[in-house]
Amino acid sequence: MKNILTIETSGTTCSVALSCSGTILEKHSNALRVHGRILLPFISELLDEMCLTVSDIDVIGVSIGPGSFTGLRIGFAITQGLAYAQNISVIPLSSLCAHVYSFKTTLRKDKLPSFLGKSIVVIVDAKMDHFYLGHYIMKENYSIYSAGADIIIKKDRMKSSLSKIDPDLILTDDKSRISELGLVQTEIIEIFPRAKDLIEITENLFNSGFSVSPINIELAYLREADAWKKSI
């Protein structure tokens, strides 16, 4: 089995996970503006607990946005440093899709079938009356299918955009903010993406032969009318 490191720093939560021989350990913090101070110590602590070194890491899965500019830069800079120094493969991951994987892990196994084929939208506040939006569907094997590129849209266009998608569920990291949009007919669940929940997709993509050189990865800084080519 591969030794997998995953990093999620797109929002307020800073989290790092390490998988080795089927064991997954994670460090995370909800403290504000500490990503740059705690990320490397978290990685070092996980490696020590697994009795591994950086050279033992086979692949790094890293959230590339959209999300917090500062958080993404910190996570990606550390990923680049580790990957370049040790020639480690990198898997870039959508931070919006990460919400769906984290949601999936909160469900009991008997609840998963009820979400098969369901339309799931992730909405994250992009500030200045804009929101990031991603649309996903849970496939029959419980993998997550992207129904389109992640986008950024204005607050006043949100209702019309969602009416076209007609989602069964909305995931967000700030339920109170999304509730202001008046989306009363759709269930809204607050979820925070965690690095441990990215182990599965990172391993699956790596085993399929997919990886990207750090020099060829761009962070997803979305702007109005922009969409980016998703990596998963």
PDB file of C-alpha atoms in Angstrom:
ATOM      1  CA  MET A   1       0.000   0.000   0.000  1.00  0.00           C
ATOM      2  CA  LYS A   2       1.101   3.556  -0.732  1.00  0.00           C
ATOM      3  CA  ASN A   3       2.012   6.170   1.854  1.00  0.00           C
ATOM      4  CA  ILE A   4      -0.356   9.057   1.157  1.00  0.00           C
ATOM      5  CA  LEU A   5      -0.242  12.601   2.519  1.00  0.00           C
ATOM      6  CA  THR A   6      -3.245  14.901   2.028  1.00  0.00           C
ATOM      7  CA  ILE A   7      -3.465  18.636   2.729  1.00  0.00           C
ATOM      8  CA  GLU A   8      -6.631  20.756   2.991  1.00  0.00           C
ATOM      9  CA  THR A   9      -6.171  24.486   3.666  1.00  0.00           C
ATOM     10  CA  SER A  10      -8.836  26.102   1.482  1.00  0.00           C
ATOM     11  CA  GLY A  11     -10.964  27.391   4.364  1.00  0.00           C
ATOM     12  CA  THR A  12     -10.834  28.149   8.068  1.00  0.00           C
ATOM     13  CA  THR A  13      -9.909  24.559   8.937  1.00  0.00           C
ATOM     14  CA  CYS A  14      -6.304  23.521   8.417  1.00  0.00           C
ATOM     15  CA  SER A  15      -5.930  19.757   8.192  1.00  0.00           C
ATOM     16  CA  VAL A  16      -3.314  17.206   7.194  1.00  0.00           C
ATOM     17  CA  ALA A  17      -3.698  13.437   7.007  1.00  0.00           C
ATOM     18  CA  LEU A  18      -1.273  10.582   6.481  1.00  0.00           C
ATOM     19  CA  SER A  19      -2.179   7.061   5.394  1.00  0.00           C
ATOM     20  CA  CYS A  20       0.215   4.144   5.870  1.00  0.00           C
ATOM     21  CA  SER A  21      -0.628   0.422   5.578  1.00  0.00           C
ATOM     22  CA  GLY A  22      -4.334   1.082   6.038  1.00  0.00           C
ATOM     23  CA  THR A  23      -3.906   3.335   9.077  1.00  0.00           C
ATOM     24  CA  ILE A  24      -4.981   6.980   8.718  1.00  0.00           C
ATOM     25  CA  LEU A  25      -3.890   9.681  11.150  1.00  0.00           C
ATOM     26  CA  GLU A  26      -4.942  13.325  10.952  1.00  0.00           C
ATOM     27  CA  LYS A  27      -4.045  16.653  12.524  1.00  0.00           C
ATOM     28  CA  HIS A  28      -6.435  19.587  12.203  1.00  0.00           C
ATOM     29  CA  SER A  29      -7.164  22.987  13.667  1.00  0.00           C
ATOM     30  CA  ASN A  30     -10.109  25.365  13.422  1.00  0.00           C
ATOM     31  CA  ALA A  31      -8.102  28.317  14.723  1.00  0.00           C
ATOM     32  CA  LEU A  32      -8.065  31.350  12.435  1.00  0.00           C
ATOM     33  CA  ARG A  33      -4.970  32.463  10.520  1.00  0.00           C
ATOM     34  CA  VAL A  34      -2.612  29.792  11.824  1.00  0.00           C
ATOM     35  CA  HIS A  35      -2.155  27.665   8.685  1.00  0.00           C
ATOM     36  CA  GLY A  36       1.353  28.932   7.991  1.00  0.00           C
ATOM     37  CA  ARG A  37       2.484  28.299  11.543  1.00  0.00           C
ATOM     38  CA  ILE A  38       1.070  24.819  12.130  1.00  0.00           C
ATOM     39  CA  LEU A  39       1.053  23.016   8.770  1.00  0.00           C
ATOM     40  CA  LEU A  40       4.688  21.866   8.703  1.00  0.00           C
ATOM     41  CA  PRO A  41       4.680  20.847  12.397  1.00  0.00           C
ATOM     42  CA  PHE A  42       1.500  18.846  11.747  1.00  0.00           C
ATOM     43  CA  ILE A  43       3.205  16.988   8.885  1.00  0.00           C
ATOM     44  CA  SER A  44       6.309  16.359  10.968  1.00  0.00           C
ATOM     45  CA  GLU A  45       4.235  15.016  13.863  1.00  0.00           C
ATOM     46  CA  LEU A  46       2.287  12.653  11.609  1.00  0.00           C
ATOM     47  CA  LEU A  47       5.467  11.296  10.047  1.00  0.00           C
ATOM     48  CA  ASP A  48       6.983  10.734  13.505  1.00  0.00           C
ATOM     49  CA  GLU A  49       3.850   8.935  14.701  1.00  0.00           C
ATOM     50  CA  MET A  50       3.947   6.647  11.652  1.00  0.00           C
ATOM     51  CA  CYS A  51       7.751   6.176  11.960  1.00  0.00           C
ATOM     52  CA  LEU A  52       8.181   7.558   8.439  1.00  0.00           C
ATOM     53  CA  THR A  53      10.267  10.282   6.789  1.00  0.00           C
ATOM     54  CA  VAL A  54       9.343  12.640   3.961  1.00  0.00           C
ATOM     55  CA  SER A  55      11.171  10.370   1.517  1.00  0.00           C
ATOM     56  CA  ASP A  56       8.705   7.579   2.373  1.00  0.00           C
ATOM     57  CA  ILE A  57       5.727   9.552   1.008  1.00  0.00           C
ATOM     58  CA  ASP A  58       4.528   8.195  -2.339  1.00  0.00           C
ATOM     59  CA  VAL A  59       1.906  10.789  -3.242  1.00  0.00           C
ATOM     60  CA  ILE A  60       0.478  14.077  -1.953  1.00  0.00           C
ATOM     61  CA  GLY A  61      -3.154  15.031  -2.486  1.00  0.00           C
ATOM     62  CA  VAL A  62      -3.628  18.778  -2.107  1.00  0.00           C
ATOM     63  CA  SER A  63      -6.694  20.976  -2.244  1.00  0.00           C
ATOM     64  CA  ILE A  64      -6.125  23.647  -4.921  1.00  0.00           C
ATOM     65  CA  GLY A  65      -9.281  25.697  -4.431  1.00  0.00           C
ATOM     66  CA  PRO A  66     -11.342  27.621  -4.927  1.00  0.00           C
ATOM     67  CA  GLY A  67     -11.134  29.080  -1.456  1.00  0.00           C
ATOM     68  CA  SER A  68      -9.014  31.240   0.808  1.00  0.00           C
ATOM     69  CA  PHE A  69      -6.160  32.814  -1.147  1.00  0.00           C
ATOM     70  CA  THR A  70      -3.768  32.724   1.805  1.00  0.00           C
ATOM     71  CA  GLY A  71      -4.674  29.212   2.931  1.00  0.00           C
ATOM     72  CA  LEU A  72      -4.339  27.764  -0.554  1.00  0.00           C
ATOM     73  CA  ARG A  73      -0.970  29.445  -1.084  1.00  0.00           C
ATOM     74  CA  ILE A  74       0.376  28.013   2.162  1.00  0.00           C
ATOM     75  CA  GLY A  75      -0.797  24.474   1.455  1.00  0.00           C
ATOM     76  CA  PHE A  76       0.463  24.525  -2.113  1.00  0.00           C
ATOM     77  CA  ALA A  77       3.846  26.071  -1.264  1.00  0.00           C
ATOM     78  CA  ILE A  78       4.521  23.308   1.256  1.00  0.00           C
ATOM     79  CA  THR A  79       3.344  20.677  -1.232  1.00  0.00           C
ATOM     80  CA  GLN A  80       5.689  22.061  -3.877  1.00  0.00           C
ATOM     81  CA  GLY A  81       8.625  22.090  -1.477  1.00  0.00           C
ATOM     82  CA  LEU A  82       8.101  18.491  -0.397  1.00  0.00           C
ATOM     83  CA  ALA A  83       7.355  17.207  -3.908  1.00  0.00           C
ATOM     84  CA  TYR A  84      10.354  18.901  -5.559  1.00  0.00           C
ATOM     85  CA  ALA A  85      12.796  17.851  -2.874  1.00  0.00           C
ATOM     86  CA  GLN A  86      11.767  14.178  -2.820  1.00  0.00           C
ATOM     87  CA  ASN A  87      10.280  13.727  -6.320  1.00  0.00           C
ATOM     88  CA  ILE A  88       6.826  12.945  -4.896  1.00  0.00           C
ATOM     89  CA  SER A  89       3.766  12.633  -7.125  1.00  0.00           C
ATOM     90  CA  VAL A  90       1.021  15.248  -6.606  1.00  0.00           C
ATOM     91  CA  ILE A  91      -2.756  14.944  -7.062  1.00  0.00           C
ATOM     92  CA  PRO A  92      -4.564  18.335  -7.308  1.00  0.00           C
ATOM     93  CA  LEU A  93      -8.075  18.251  -5.831  1.00  0.00           C
ATOM     94  CA  SER A  94     -11.051  20.598  -5.945  1.00  0.00           C
ATOM     95  CA  SER A  95     -11.781  22.065  -2.524  1.00  0.00           C
ATOM     96  CA  LEU A  96     -15.506  22.136  -3.345  1.00  0.00           C
ATOM     97  CA  CYS A  97     -15.470  18.447  -4.196  1.00  0.00           C
ATOM     98  CA  ALA A  98     -13.670  17.889  -0.895  1.00  0.00           C
ATOM     99  CA  HIS A  99     -16.863  18.994   0.865  1.00  0.00           C
ATOM    100  CA  VAL A 100     -18.743  16.133  -0.804  1.00  0.00           C
ATOM    101  CA  TYR A 101     -16.165  13.535   0.212  1.00  0.00           C
ATOM    102  CA  SER A 102     -16.257  14.801   3.780  1.00  0.00           C
ATOM    103  CA  PHE A 103     -20.052  14.644   3.738  1.00  0.00           C
ATOM    104  CA  LYS A 104     -19.921  11.069   2.448  1.00  0.00           C
ATOM    105  CA  THR A 105     -17.766   9.957   5.376  1.00  0.00           C
ATOM    106  CA  THR A 106     -20.317  11.349   7.867  1.00  0.00           C
ATOM    107  CA  LEU A 107     -23.042   9.064   6.524  1.00  0.00           C
ATOM    108  CA  ARG A 108     -23.739   5.644   7.991  1.00  0.00           C
ATOM    109  CA  LYS A 109     -23.398   2.869   5.427  1.00  0.00           C
ATOM    110  CA  ASP A 110     -27.150   2.248   5.460  1.00  0.00           C
ATOM    111  CA  LYS A 111     -27.738   5.914   4.569  1.00  0.00           C
ATOM    112  CA  LEU A 112     -25.434   6.022   1.536  1.00  0.00           C
ATOM    113  CA  PRO A 113     -27.900   4.390  -0.908  1.00  0.00           C
ATOM    114  CA  SER A 114     -30.394   7.208  -0.349  1.00  0.00           C
ATOM    115  CA  PHE A 115     -27.932   9.626  -1.983  1.00  0.00           C
ATOM    116  CA  LEU A 116     -27.201   7.560  -5.089  1.00  0.00           C
ATOM    117  CA  GLY A 117     -27.812   9.629  -8.208  1.00  0.00           C
ATOM    118  CA  LYS A 118     -28.655  12.685  -6.120  1.00  0.00           C
ATOM    119  CA  SER A 119     -27.702  16.170  -7.261  1.00  0.00           C
ATOM    120  CA  ILE A 120     -25.399  17.782  -4.686  1.00  0.00           C
ATOM    121  CA  VAL A 121     -24.343  21.426  -4.848  1.00  0.00           C
ATOM    122  CA  VAL A 122     -21.504  22.913  -2.821  1.00  0.00           C
ATOM    123  CA  ILE A 123     -21.669  26.646  -2.113  1.00  0.00           C
ATOM    124  CA  VAL A 124     -18.861  28.577  -0.412  1.00  0.00           C
ATOM    125  CA  ASP A 125     -18.810  32.299   0.288  1.00  0.00           C
ATOM    126  CA  ALA A 126     -16.276  34.021  -1.996  1.00  0.00           C
ATOM    127  CA  LYS A 127     -16.832  37.433  -0.308  1.00  0.00           C
ATOM    128  CA  MET A 128     -17.944  40.692  -1.948  1.00  0.00           C
ATOM    129  CA  ASP A 129     -21.403  39.212  -2.732  1.00  0.00           C
ATOM    130  CA  HIS A 130     -19.983  36.328  -4.751  1.00  0.00           C
ATOM    131  CA  PHE A 131     -20.113  32.579  -4.146  1.00  0.00           C
ATOM    132  CA  TYR A 132     -18.164  29.571  -5.366  1.00  0.00           C
ATOM    133  CA  LEU A 133     -20.434  26.842  -6.683  1.00  0.00           C
ATOM    134  CA  GLY A 134     -19.734  23.218  -7.592  1.00  0.00           C
ATOM    135  CA  HIS A 135     -22.226  20.613  -8.810  1.00  0.00           C
ATOM    136  CA  TYR A 136     -21.708  16.908  -8.091  1.00  0.00           C
ATOM    137  CA  ILE A 137     -23.537  13.596  -8.315  1.00  0.00           C
ATOM    138  CA  MET A 138     -22.909  10.468  -6.250  1.00  0.00           C
ATOM    139  CA  LYS A 139     -22.564   7.543  -8.632  1.00  0.00           C
ATOM    140  CA  GLU A 140     -23.670   3.963  -8.023  1.00  0.00           C
ATOM    141  CA  ASN A 141     -20.252   2.904  -6.746  1.00  0.00           C
ATOM    142  CA  TYR A 142     -20.373   5.875  -4.325  1.00  0.00           C
ATOM    143  CA  SER A 143     -17.710   7.763  -6.249  1.00  0.00           C
ATOM    144  CA  ILE A 144     -18.290  11.486  -6.801  1.00  0.00           C
ATOM    145  CA  TYR A 145     -18.946  12.692 -10.356  1.00  0.00           C
ATOM    146  CA  SER A 146     -18.433  16.327 -11.306  1.00  0.00           C
ATOM    147  CA  ALA A 147     -21.404  17.629 -13.290  1.00  0.00           C
ATOM    148  CA  GLY A 148     -19.521  20.728 -14.451  1.00  0.00           C
ATOM    149  CA  ALA A 149     -16.656  23.082 -13.749  1.00  0.00           C
ATOM    150  CA  ASP A 150     -16.540  24.918 -10.435  1.00  0.00           C
ATOM    151  CA  ILE A 151     -17.643  28.513 -10.955  1.00  0.00           C
ATOM    152  CA  ILE A 152     -17.999  31.819  -9.160  1.00  0.00           C
ATOM    153  CA  ILE A 153     -21.296  33.673  -9.400  1.00  0.00           C
ATOM    154  CA  LYS A 154     -22.861  36.815  -7.986  1.00  0.00           C
ATOM    155  CA  LYS A 155     -25.262  36.592  -5.085  1.00  0.00           C
ATOM    156  CA  ASP A 156     -28.143  37.974  -7.154  1.00  0.00           C
ATOM    157  CA  ARG A 157     -27.715  35.186  -9.712  1.00  0.00           C
ATOM    158  CA  MET A 158     -27.629  32.348  -7.208  1.00  0.00           C
ATOM    159  CA  LYS A 159     -31.346  31.546  -7.160  1.00  0.00           C
ATOM    160  CA  SER A 160     -31.635  31.410 -10.942  1.00  0.00           C
ATOM    161  CA  SER A 161     -28.523  29.250 -11.210  1.00  0.00           C
ATOM    162  CA  LEU A 162     -29.789  26.812  -8.594  1.00  0.00           C
ATOM    163  CA  SER A 163     -33.244  26.640 -10.178  1.00  0.00           C
ATOM    164  CA  LYS A 164     -31.609  25.271 -13.327  1.00  0.00           C
ATOM    165  CA  ILE A 165     -29.681  22.643 -11.350  1.00  0.00           C
ATOM    166  CA  ASP A 166     -32.532  21.813  -8.955  1.00  0.00           C
ATOM    167  CA  PRO A 167     -30.240  20.203  -6.356  1.00  0.00           C
ATOM    168  CA  ASP A 168     -31.394  17.625  -3.833  1.00  0.00           C
ATOM    169  CA  LEU A 169     -28.871  18.847  -1.283  1.00  0.00           C
ATOM    170  CA  ILE A 170     -26.657  21.882  -0.634  1.00  0.00           C
ATOM    171  CA  LEU A 171     -23.374  21.597   1.270  1.00  0.00           C
ATOM    172  CA  THR A 172     -21.612  24.642   2.690  1.00  0.00           C
ATOM    173  CA  ASP A 173     -19.092  25.604   5.367  1.00  0.00           C
ATOM    174  CA  ASP A 174     -21.315  28.496   6.529  1.00  0.00           C
ATOM    175  CA  LYS A 175     -24.983  27.541   6.789  1.00  0.00           C
ATOM    176  CA  SER A 176     -26.052  30.897   8.239  1.00  0.00           C
ATOM    177  CA  ARG A 177     -24.583  32.758   5.243  1.00  0.00           C
ATOM    178  CA  ILE A 178     -26.230  30.462   2.715  1.00  0.00           C
ATOM    179  CA  SER A 179     -29.548  30.594   4.573  1.00  0.00           C
ATOM    180  CA  GLU A 180     -29.642  34.313   3.768  1.00  0.00           C
ATOM    181  CA  LEU A 181     -30.195  33.378   0.123  1.00  0.00           C
ATOM    182  CA  GLY A 182     -33.700  32.132   0.944  1.00  0.00           C
ATOM    183  CA  LEU A 183     -33.288  28.634  -0.495  1.00  0.00           C
ATOM    184  CA  VAL A 184     -36.093  27.263   1.647  1.00  0.00           C
ATOM    185  CA  GLN A 185     -36.984  24.237  -0.501  1.00  0.00           C
ATOM    186  CA  THR A 186     -33.527  22.649  -0.460  1.00  0.00           C
ATOM    187  CA  GLU A 187     -31.868  20.907   2.481  1.00  0.00           C
ATOM    188  CA  ILE A 188     -28.678  22.698   3.560  1.00  0.00           C
ATOM    189  CA  ILE A 189     -25.985  20.890   5.540  1.00  0.00           C
ATOM    190  CA  GLU A 190     -22.904  22.530   7.020  1.00  0.00           C
ATOM    191  CA  ILE A 191     -19.716  20.567   6.440  1.00  0.00           C
ATOM    192  CA  PHE A 192     -16.032  21.366   6.671  1.00  0.00           C
ATOM    193  CA  PRO A 193     -13.630  19.563   4.327  1.00  0.00           C
ATOM    194  CA  ARG A 194     -11.009  17.461   6.084  1.00  0.00           C
ATOM    195  CA  ALA A 195      -7.755  16.027   4.779  1.00  0.00           C
ATOM    196  CA  LYS A 196      -8.539  12.500   6.012  1.00  0.00           C
ATOM    197  CA  ASP A 197     -11.525  12.388   3.674  1.00  0.00           C
ATOM    198  CA  LEU A 198      -9.265  13.026   0.670  1.00  0.00           C
ATOM    199  CA  ILE A 199      -7.173   9.891   1.177  1.00  0.00           C
ATOM    200  CA  GLU A 200      -9.573   7.681  -0.804  1.00  0.00           C
ATOM    201  CA  ILE A 201      -9.808   9.867  -3.917  1.00  0.00           C
ATOM    202  CA  THR A 202      -6.064  10.581  -3.852  1.00  0.00           C
ATOM    203  CA  GLU A 203      -5.268   6.873  -3.735  1.00  0.00           C
ATOM    204  CA  ASN A 204      -7.797   6.027  -6.466  1.00  0.00           C
ATOM    205  CA  LEU A 205      -6.454   8.682  -8.833  1.00  0.00           C
ATOM    206  CA  PHE A 206      -2.848   7.725  -8.154  1.00  0.00           C
ATOM    207  CA  ASN A 207      -3.577   4.030  -8.746  1.00  0.00           C
ATOM    208  CA  SER A 208      -5.267   4.943 -12.038  1.00  0.00           C
ATOM    209  CA  GLY A 209      -1.994   6.503 -13.194  1.00  0.00           C
ATOM    210  CA  PHE A 210      -2.990  10.129 -12.698  1.00  0.00           C
ATOM    211  CA  SER A 211      -0.576  12.613 -11.150  1.00  0.00           C
ATOM    212  CA  VAL A 212       0.701  16.076 -11.997  1.00  0.00           C
ATOM    213  CA  SER A 213       4.093  17.715 -11.714  1.00  0.00           C
ATOM    214  CA  PRO A 214       3.979  20.542  -9.147  1.00  0.00           C
ATOM    215  CA  ILE A 215       5.252  22.931 -11.801  1.00  0.00           C
ATOM    216  CA  ASN A 216       2.127  22.302 -13.907  1.00  0.00           C
ATOM    217  CA  ILE A 217      -0.453  22.858 -11.168  1.00  0.00           C
ATOM    218  CA  GLU A 218      -2.330  26.153 -10.888  1.00  0.00           C
ATOM    219  CA  LEU A 219      -4.402  27.151  -7.898  1.00  0.00           C
ATOM    220  CA  ALA A 220      -8.075  27.801  -8.621  1.00  0.00           C
ATOM    221  CA  TYR A 221      -8.454  31.535  -8.084  1.00  0.00           C
ATOM    222  CA  LEU A 222     -11.827  31.988  -9.728  1.00  0.00           C
ATOM    223  CA  ARG A 223     -13.036  35.322 -11.017  1.00  0.00           C
ATOM    224  CA  GLU A 224     -16.412  36.399 -12.370  1.00  0.00           C
ATOM    225  CA  ALA A 225     -17.257  34.523 -15.584  1.00  0.00           C
ATOM    226  CA  ASP A 226     -14.272  32.223 -15.075  1.00  0.00           C
ATOM    227  CA  ALA A 227     -14.389  28.451 -14.827  1.00  0.00           C
ATOM    228  CA  TRP A 228     -11.455  26.166 -14.396  1.00  0.00           C
ATOM    229  CA  LYS A 229     -10.774  22.732 -15.762  1.00  0.00           C
ATOM    230  CA  LYS A 230     -11.330  20.346 -12.886  1.00  0.00           C
ATOM    231  CA  SER A 231      -8.729  17.822 -11.916  1.00  0.00           C
ATOM    232  CA  ILE A 232     -11.202  15.131 -10.839  1.00  0.00           C
TER     233      ILE A 232
END
